Coordinates of C-alpha atoms in Angstrom, one line a residue:
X1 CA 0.0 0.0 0.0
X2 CA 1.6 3.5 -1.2
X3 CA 1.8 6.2 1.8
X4 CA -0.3 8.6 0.9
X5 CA -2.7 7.3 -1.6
X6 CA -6.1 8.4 -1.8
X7 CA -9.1 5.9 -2.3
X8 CA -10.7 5.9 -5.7
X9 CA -13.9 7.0 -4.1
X10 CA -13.0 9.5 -2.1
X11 CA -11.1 11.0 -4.5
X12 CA -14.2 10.9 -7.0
X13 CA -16.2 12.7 -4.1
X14 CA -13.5 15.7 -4.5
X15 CA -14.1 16.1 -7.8
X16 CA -17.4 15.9 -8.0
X17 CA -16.9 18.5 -5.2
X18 CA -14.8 21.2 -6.1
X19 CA -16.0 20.7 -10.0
X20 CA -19.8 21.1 -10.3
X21 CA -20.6 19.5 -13.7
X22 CA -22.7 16.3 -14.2
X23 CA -21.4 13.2 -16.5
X24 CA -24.0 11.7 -18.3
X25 CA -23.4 8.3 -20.4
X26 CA -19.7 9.3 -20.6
X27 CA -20.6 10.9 -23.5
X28 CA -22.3 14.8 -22.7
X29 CA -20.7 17.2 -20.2
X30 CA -22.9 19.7 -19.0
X31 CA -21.7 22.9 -17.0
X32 CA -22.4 26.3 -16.1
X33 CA -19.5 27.4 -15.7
X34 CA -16.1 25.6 -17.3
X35 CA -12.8 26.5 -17.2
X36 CA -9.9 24.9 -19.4
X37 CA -6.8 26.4 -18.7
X38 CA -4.2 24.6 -21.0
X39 CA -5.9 23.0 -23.8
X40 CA -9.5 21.1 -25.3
X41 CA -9.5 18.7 -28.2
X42 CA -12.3 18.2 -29.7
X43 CA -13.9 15.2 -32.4
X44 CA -12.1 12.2 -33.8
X45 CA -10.4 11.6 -37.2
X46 CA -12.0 8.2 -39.2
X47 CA -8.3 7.2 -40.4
X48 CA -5.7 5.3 -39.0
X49 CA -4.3 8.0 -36.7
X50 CA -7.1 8.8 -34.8
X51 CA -6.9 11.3 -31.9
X52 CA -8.7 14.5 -31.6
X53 CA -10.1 16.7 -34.8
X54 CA -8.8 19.9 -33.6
X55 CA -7.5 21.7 -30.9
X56 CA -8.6 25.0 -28.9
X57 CA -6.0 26.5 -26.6
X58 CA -5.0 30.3 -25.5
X59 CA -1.7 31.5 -26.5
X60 CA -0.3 34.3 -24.2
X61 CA 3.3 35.6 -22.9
X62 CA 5.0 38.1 -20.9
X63 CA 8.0 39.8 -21.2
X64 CA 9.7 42.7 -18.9
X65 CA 10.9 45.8 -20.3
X66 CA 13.4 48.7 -18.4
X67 CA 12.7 52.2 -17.9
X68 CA 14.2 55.0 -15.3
X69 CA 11.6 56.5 -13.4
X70 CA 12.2 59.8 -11.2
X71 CA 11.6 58.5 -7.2
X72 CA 10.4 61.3 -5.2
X73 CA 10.6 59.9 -1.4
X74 CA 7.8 60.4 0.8
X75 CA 8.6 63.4 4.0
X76 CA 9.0 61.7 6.9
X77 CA 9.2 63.0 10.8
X78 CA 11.9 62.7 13.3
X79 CA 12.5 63.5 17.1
X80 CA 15.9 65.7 17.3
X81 CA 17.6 66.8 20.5
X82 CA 17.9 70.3 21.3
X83 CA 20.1 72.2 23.6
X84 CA 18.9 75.7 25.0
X85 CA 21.4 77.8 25.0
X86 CA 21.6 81.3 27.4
X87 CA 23.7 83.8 29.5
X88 CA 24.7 82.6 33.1
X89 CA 26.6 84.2 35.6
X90 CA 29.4 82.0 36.2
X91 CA 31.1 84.1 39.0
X92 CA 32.0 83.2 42.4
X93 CA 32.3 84.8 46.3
X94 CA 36.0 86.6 46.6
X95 CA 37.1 87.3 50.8
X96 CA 38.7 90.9 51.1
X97 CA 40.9 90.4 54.1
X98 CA 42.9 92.5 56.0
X99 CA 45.5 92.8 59.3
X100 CA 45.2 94.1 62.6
X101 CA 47.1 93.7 65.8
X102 CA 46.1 91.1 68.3
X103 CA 47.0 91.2 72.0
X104 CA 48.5 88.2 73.6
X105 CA 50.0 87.0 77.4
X106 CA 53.6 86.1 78.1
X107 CA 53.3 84.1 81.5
X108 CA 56.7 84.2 83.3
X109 CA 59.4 81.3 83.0
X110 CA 61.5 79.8 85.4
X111 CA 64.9 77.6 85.8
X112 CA 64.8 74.3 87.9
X113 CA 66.3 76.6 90.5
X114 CA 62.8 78.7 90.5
X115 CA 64.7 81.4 89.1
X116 CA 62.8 83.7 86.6
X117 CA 64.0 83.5 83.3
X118 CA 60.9 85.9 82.2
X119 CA 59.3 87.9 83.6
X120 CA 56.4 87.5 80.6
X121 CA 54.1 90.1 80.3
X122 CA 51.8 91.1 77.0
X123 CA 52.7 91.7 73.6
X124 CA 51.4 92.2 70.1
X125 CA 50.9 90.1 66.6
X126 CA 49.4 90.9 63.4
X127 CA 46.9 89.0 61.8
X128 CA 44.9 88.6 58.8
X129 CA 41.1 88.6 59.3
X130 CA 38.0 88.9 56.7
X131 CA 37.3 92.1 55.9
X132 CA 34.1 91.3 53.5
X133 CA 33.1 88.4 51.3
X134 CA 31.9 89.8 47.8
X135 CA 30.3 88.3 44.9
X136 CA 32.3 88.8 41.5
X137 CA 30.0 88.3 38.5
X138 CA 31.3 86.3 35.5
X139 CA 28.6 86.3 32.3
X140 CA 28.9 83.4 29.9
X141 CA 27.0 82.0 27.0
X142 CA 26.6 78.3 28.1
X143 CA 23.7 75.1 27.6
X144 CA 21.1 75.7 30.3
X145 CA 18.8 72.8 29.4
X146 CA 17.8 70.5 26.8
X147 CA 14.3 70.3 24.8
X148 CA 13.1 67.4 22.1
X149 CA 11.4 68.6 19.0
X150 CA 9.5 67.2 15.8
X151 CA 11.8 68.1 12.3
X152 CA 10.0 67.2 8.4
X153 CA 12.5 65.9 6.4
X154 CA 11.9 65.6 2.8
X155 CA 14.9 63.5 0.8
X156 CA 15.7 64.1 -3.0
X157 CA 14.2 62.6 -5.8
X158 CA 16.6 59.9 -7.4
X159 CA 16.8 58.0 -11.0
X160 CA 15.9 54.0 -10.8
X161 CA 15.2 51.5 -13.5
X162 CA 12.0 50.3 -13.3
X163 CA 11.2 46.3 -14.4
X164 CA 7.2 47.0 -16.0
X165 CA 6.1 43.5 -17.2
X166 CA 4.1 43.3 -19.9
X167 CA 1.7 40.6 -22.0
X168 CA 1.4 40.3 -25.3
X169 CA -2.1 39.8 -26.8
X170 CA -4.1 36.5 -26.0
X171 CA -3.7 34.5 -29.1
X172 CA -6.9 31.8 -29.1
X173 CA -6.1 29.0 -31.4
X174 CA -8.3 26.7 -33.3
X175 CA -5.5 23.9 -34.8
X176 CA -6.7 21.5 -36.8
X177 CA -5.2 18.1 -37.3
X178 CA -4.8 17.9 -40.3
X179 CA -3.5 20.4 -42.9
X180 CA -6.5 20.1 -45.4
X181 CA -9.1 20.7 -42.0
X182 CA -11.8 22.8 -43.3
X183 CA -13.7 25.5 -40.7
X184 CA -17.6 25.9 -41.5
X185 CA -20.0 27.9 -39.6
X186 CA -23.9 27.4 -39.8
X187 CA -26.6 27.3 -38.4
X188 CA -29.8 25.6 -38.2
X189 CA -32.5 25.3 -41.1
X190 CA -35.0 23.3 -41.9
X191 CA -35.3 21.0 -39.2
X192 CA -32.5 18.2 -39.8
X193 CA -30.5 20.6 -41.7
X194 CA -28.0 23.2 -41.6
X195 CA -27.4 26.2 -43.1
X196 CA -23.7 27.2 -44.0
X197 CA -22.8 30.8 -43.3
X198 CA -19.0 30.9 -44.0
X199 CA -16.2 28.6 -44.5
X200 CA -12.3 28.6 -43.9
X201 CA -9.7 26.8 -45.7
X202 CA -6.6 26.3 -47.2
X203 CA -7.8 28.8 -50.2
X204 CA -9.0 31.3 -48.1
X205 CA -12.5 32.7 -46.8
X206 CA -15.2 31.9 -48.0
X207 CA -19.5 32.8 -47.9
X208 CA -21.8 30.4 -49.3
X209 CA -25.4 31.5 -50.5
X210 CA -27.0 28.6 -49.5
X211 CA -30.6 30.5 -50.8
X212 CA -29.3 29.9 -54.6
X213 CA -31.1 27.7 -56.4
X214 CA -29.7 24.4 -57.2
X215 CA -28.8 25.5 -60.5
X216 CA -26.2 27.8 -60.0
X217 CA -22.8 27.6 -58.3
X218 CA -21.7 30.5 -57.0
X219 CA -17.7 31.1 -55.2
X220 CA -16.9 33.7 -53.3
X221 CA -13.5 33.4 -51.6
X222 CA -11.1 36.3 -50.0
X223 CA -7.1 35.4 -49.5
X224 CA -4.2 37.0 -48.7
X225 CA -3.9 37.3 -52.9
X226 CA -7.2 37.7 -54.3
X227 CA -10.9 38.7 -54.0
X228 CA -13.3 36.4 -55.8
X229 CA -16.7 36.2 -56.7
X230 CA -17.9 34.4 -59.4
X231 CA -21.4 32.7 -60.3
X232 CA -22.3 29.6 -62.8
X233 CA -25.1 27.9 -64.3
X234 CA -25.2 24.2 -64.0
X235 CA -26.5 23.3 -67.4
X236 CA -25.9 20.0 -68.4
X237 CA -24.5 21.2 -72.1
X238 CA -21.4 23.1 -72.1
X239 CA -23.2 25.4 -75.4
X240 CA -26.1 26.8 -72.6
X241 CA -23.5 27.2 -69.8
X242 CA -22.7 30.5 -68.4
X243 CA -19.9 32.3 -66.4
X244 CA -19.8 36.1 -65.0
X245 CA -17.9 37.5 -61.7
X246 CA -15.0 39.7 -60.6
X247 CA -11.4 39.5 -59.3
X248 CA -9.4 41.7 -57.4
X249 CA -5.6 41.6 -56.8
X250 CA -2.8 44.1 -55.7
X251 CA -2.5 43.9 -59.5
X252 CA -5.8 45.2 -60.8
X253 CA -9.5 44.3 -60.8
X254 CA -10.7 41.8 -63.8
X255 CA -14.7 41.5 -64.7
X256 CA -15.9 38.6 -67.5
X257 CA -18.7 37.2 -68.5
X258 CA -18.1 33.9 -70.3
X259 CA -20.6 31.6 -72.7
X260 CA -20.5 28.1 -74.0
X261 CA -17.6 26.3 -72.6
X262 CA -16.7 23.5 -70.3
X263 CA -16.6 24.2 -66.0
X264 CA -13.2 25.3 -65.6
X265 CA -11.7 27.0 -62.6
X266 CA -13.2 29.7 -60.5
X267 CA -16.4 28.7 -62.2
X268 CA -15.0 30.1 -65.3
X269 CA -15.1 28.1 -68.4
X270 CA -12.4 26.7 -70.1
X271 CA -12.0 28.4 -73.7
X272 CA -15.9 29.8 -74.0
X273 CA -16.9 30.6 -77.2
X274 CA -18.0 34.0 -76.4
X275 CA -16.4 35.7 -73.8
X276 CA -16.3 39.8 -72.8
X277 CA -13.7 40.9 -70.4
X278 CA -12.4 44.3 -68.7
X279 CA -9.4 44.4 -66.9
X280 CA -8.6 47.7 -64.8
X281 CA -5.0 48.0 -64.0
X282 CA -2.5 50.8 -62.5
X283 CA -1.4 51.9 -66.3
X284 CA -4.2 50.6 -68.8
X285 CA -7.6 49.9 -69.1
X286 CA -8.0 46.8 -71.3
X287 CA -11.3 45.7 -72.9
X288 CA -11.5 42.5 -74.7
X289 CA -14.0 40.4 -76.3
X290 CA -13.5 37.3 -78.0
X291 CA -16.2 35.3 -80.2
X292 CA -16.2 32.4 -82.8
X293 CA -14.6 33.3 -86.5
X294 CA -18.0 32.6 -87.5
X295 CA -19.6 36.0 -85.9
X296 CA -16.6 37.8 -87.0
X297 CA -13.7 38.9 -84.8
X298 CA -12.2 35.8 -83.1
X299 CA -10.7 38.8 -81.0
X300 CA -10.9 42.4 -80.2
X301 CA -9.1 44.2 -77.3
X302 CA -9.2 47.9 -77.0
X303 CA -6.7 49.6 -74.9
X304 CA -6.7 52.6 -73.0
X305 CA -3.9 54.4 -71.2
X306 CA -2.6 57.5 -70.2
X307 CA -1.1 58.6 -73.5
X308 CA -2.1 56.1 -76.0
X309 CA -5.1 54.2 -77.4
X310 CA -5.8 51.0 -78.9
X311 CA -9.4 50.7 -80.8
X312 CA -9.6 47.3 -82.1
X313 CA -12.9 48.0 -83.4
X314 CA -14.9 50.8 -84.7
X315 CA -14.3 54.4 -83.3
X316 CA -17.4 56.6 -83.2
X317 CA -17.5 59.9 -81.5
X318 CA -20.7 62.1 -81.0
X319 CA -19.1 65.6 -80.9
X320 CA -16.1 67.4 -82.0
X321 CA -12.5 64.9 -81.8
X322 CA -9.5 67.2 -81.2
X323 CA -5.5 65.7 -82.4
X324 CA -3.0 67.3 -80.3
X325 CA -0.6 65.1 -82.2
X326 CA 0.0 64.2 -86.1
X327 CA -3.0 62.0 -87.6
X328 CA -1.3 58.8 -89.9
X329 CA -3.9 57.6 -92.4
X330 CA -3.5 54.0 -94.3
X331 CA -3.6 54.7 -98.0
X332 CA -6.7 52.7 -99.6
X333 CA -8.6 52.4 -102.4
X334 CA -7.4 53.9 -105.8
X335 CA -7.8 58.4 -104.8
X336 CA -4.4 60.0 -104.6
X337 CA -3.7 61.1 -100.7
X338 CA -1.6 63.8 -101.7
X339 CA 0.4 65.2 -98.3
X340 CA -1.4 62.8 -96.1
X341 CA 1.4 59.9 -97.2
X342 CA 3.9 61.8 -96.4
X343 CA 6.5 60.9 -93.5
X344 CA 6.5 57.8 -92.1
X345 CA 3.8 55.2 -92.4
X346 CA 1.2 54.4 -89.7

């Protein structure tokens, strides 16, 4: 038996505890409130690998950058010790003395014999005595106490770097499995079915009309190169099939309208028999129809551009034409065109 291990059941009761959701069949997951924080995979792949269909996670990190910040301290209080400081008399008592004579008593001496030696008698001494005793001031400027008081002292501001983290931008990630995994959106229909409302892929984006009517195909995709919209018939004969729509690149917009020709890409058709097309680009406009030799014209383009044009048909114009430029005319037919041949031939 391991140390600490926990009993299946009580560890079930935990979970059940701390994690409010309800298991039903093993198979539906119901929460109000449900938090993944590294990673859910969702569906399973019918192939030999199996696993999850795709992947939904959150991709987010953090960096730290430096910057110097100005500190200014905060003013802070302090108890300082003060002396007080005054005048005081530092003098002292000085004695005045003086002298004066003092009277004093000789008695008589004597020899062993009882002689007199002496005679004694008085006689006088000087002597110092204390005339006064006088105070002599001495004024000096000296501590005569002490006192505590309350000082603000405010530091000075000071350069620091500063460590701000930062996050980037919360990635979320839908990953499929496989590189040809296709995203649709939809929503409900008729009961039983669902109605597509855009699709990602390896092409790009796309928005299906799914109110068409089951004879047209219609493709409208947006990528990192193009714009596309294009619509089809669905005739069964490739004479009564029809093509129109529009492209846009960084290199111009293009606009056709195809007839009578086999489904080709884009829902174009591959070498239509009649087929008008305008193609807008930074330096020309360039119009171009192409028909069967039968009708006429296999091909016509007319060209525009800043300073030249192309007219591969007819020109008509309804008011006056103005030539800021020499006008070459083809000679034809058997009338002399005198100075008109002259220089070089158009």
């Amino acid at each position: 038996m391991k140390p600490h291990a926990f009993p299946p059941g009580l560890f079930t009761a935990a979970f059940l505890l701390f994690f409010p959701v309800a298991v039903q069949a093993q198979s539906e997951l119901a929460a109000e409130h449900l938090t993944i924080q590294q990673s859910a995979r969702f569906g399973t792949l019918i192939d030999d690998t199996g696993g999850a269909g795709f992947t939904l996670d959150v991709l987010q990190t953090q960096y730290e950058t430096e910057i110097m910040v100005t500190v200014t301290p905060a003013a802070h209080t302090t108890t300082e010790y003060q002396e007080i400081w005054d005048w005081v008399d530092m003098g002292s008592q000085q004695e005045v003395w003086g002298t004066h004579s003092v009277e004093y008593y000789q008695p008589p001496t004597y020899d062993e014999d009882g002689n007199v030696l002496d005679p004694g008698g008085p006689y006088w001494l000087d002597e110092p005595y204390l005339i006064s005793n006088d105070w002599v001031s001495d004024w000096q400027y000296a501590v005569v106490g002490h006192d505590y008081f309350q000082v603000t002292i405010t530091p000075e501001p000071y350069e620091e770097v500063q460590y701000i983290t930062n996050y980037t931008h919360p990635v979320v990630r839908f990953t499929g499995s496989r590189s040809n995994t296709e995203w649709l959106w939809r929503n409900p229909d008729a009961p039983g079915y669902h109605r597509p409302l855009m699709k990602l892929g390896a092409p790009g984006l796309s928005f299906p009309l799914p109110f068409e009517g089951g004879d047209h195909e219609r493709v409208s995709l947006l990528n990192y190169y193009q714009v596309l919209y294009s619509k089809s018939n669905l005739a069964a004969d490739d004479p009564q099939r029809e093509s129109r729509g529009s492209r846009v690149t960084e290199e111009g917009v293009t606009v056709w309208h195809d007839e009578s020709g086999a489904p080709g890409a884009e829902s174009r058709l591959q070498n239509p028999a009649w087929s008008a097309e305008v193609r807008i680009q930074p330096s020309t406009l360039e119009i171009q129809r192409r028909q069967p030799a039968s009708e006429g014209e296999a091909s016509v383009i007319t060209a525009l551009s800043a300073d030249f044009a192309t007219f591969g048909g007819g020109a008509s114009f309804a008011r006056e034409v103005s030539f800021h430029g020499a006008v070459r005319i083809q000679p034809r037919g058997d009338l002399g065109m005198g100075p008109f041949t002259e220089g070089p031939q158009p």
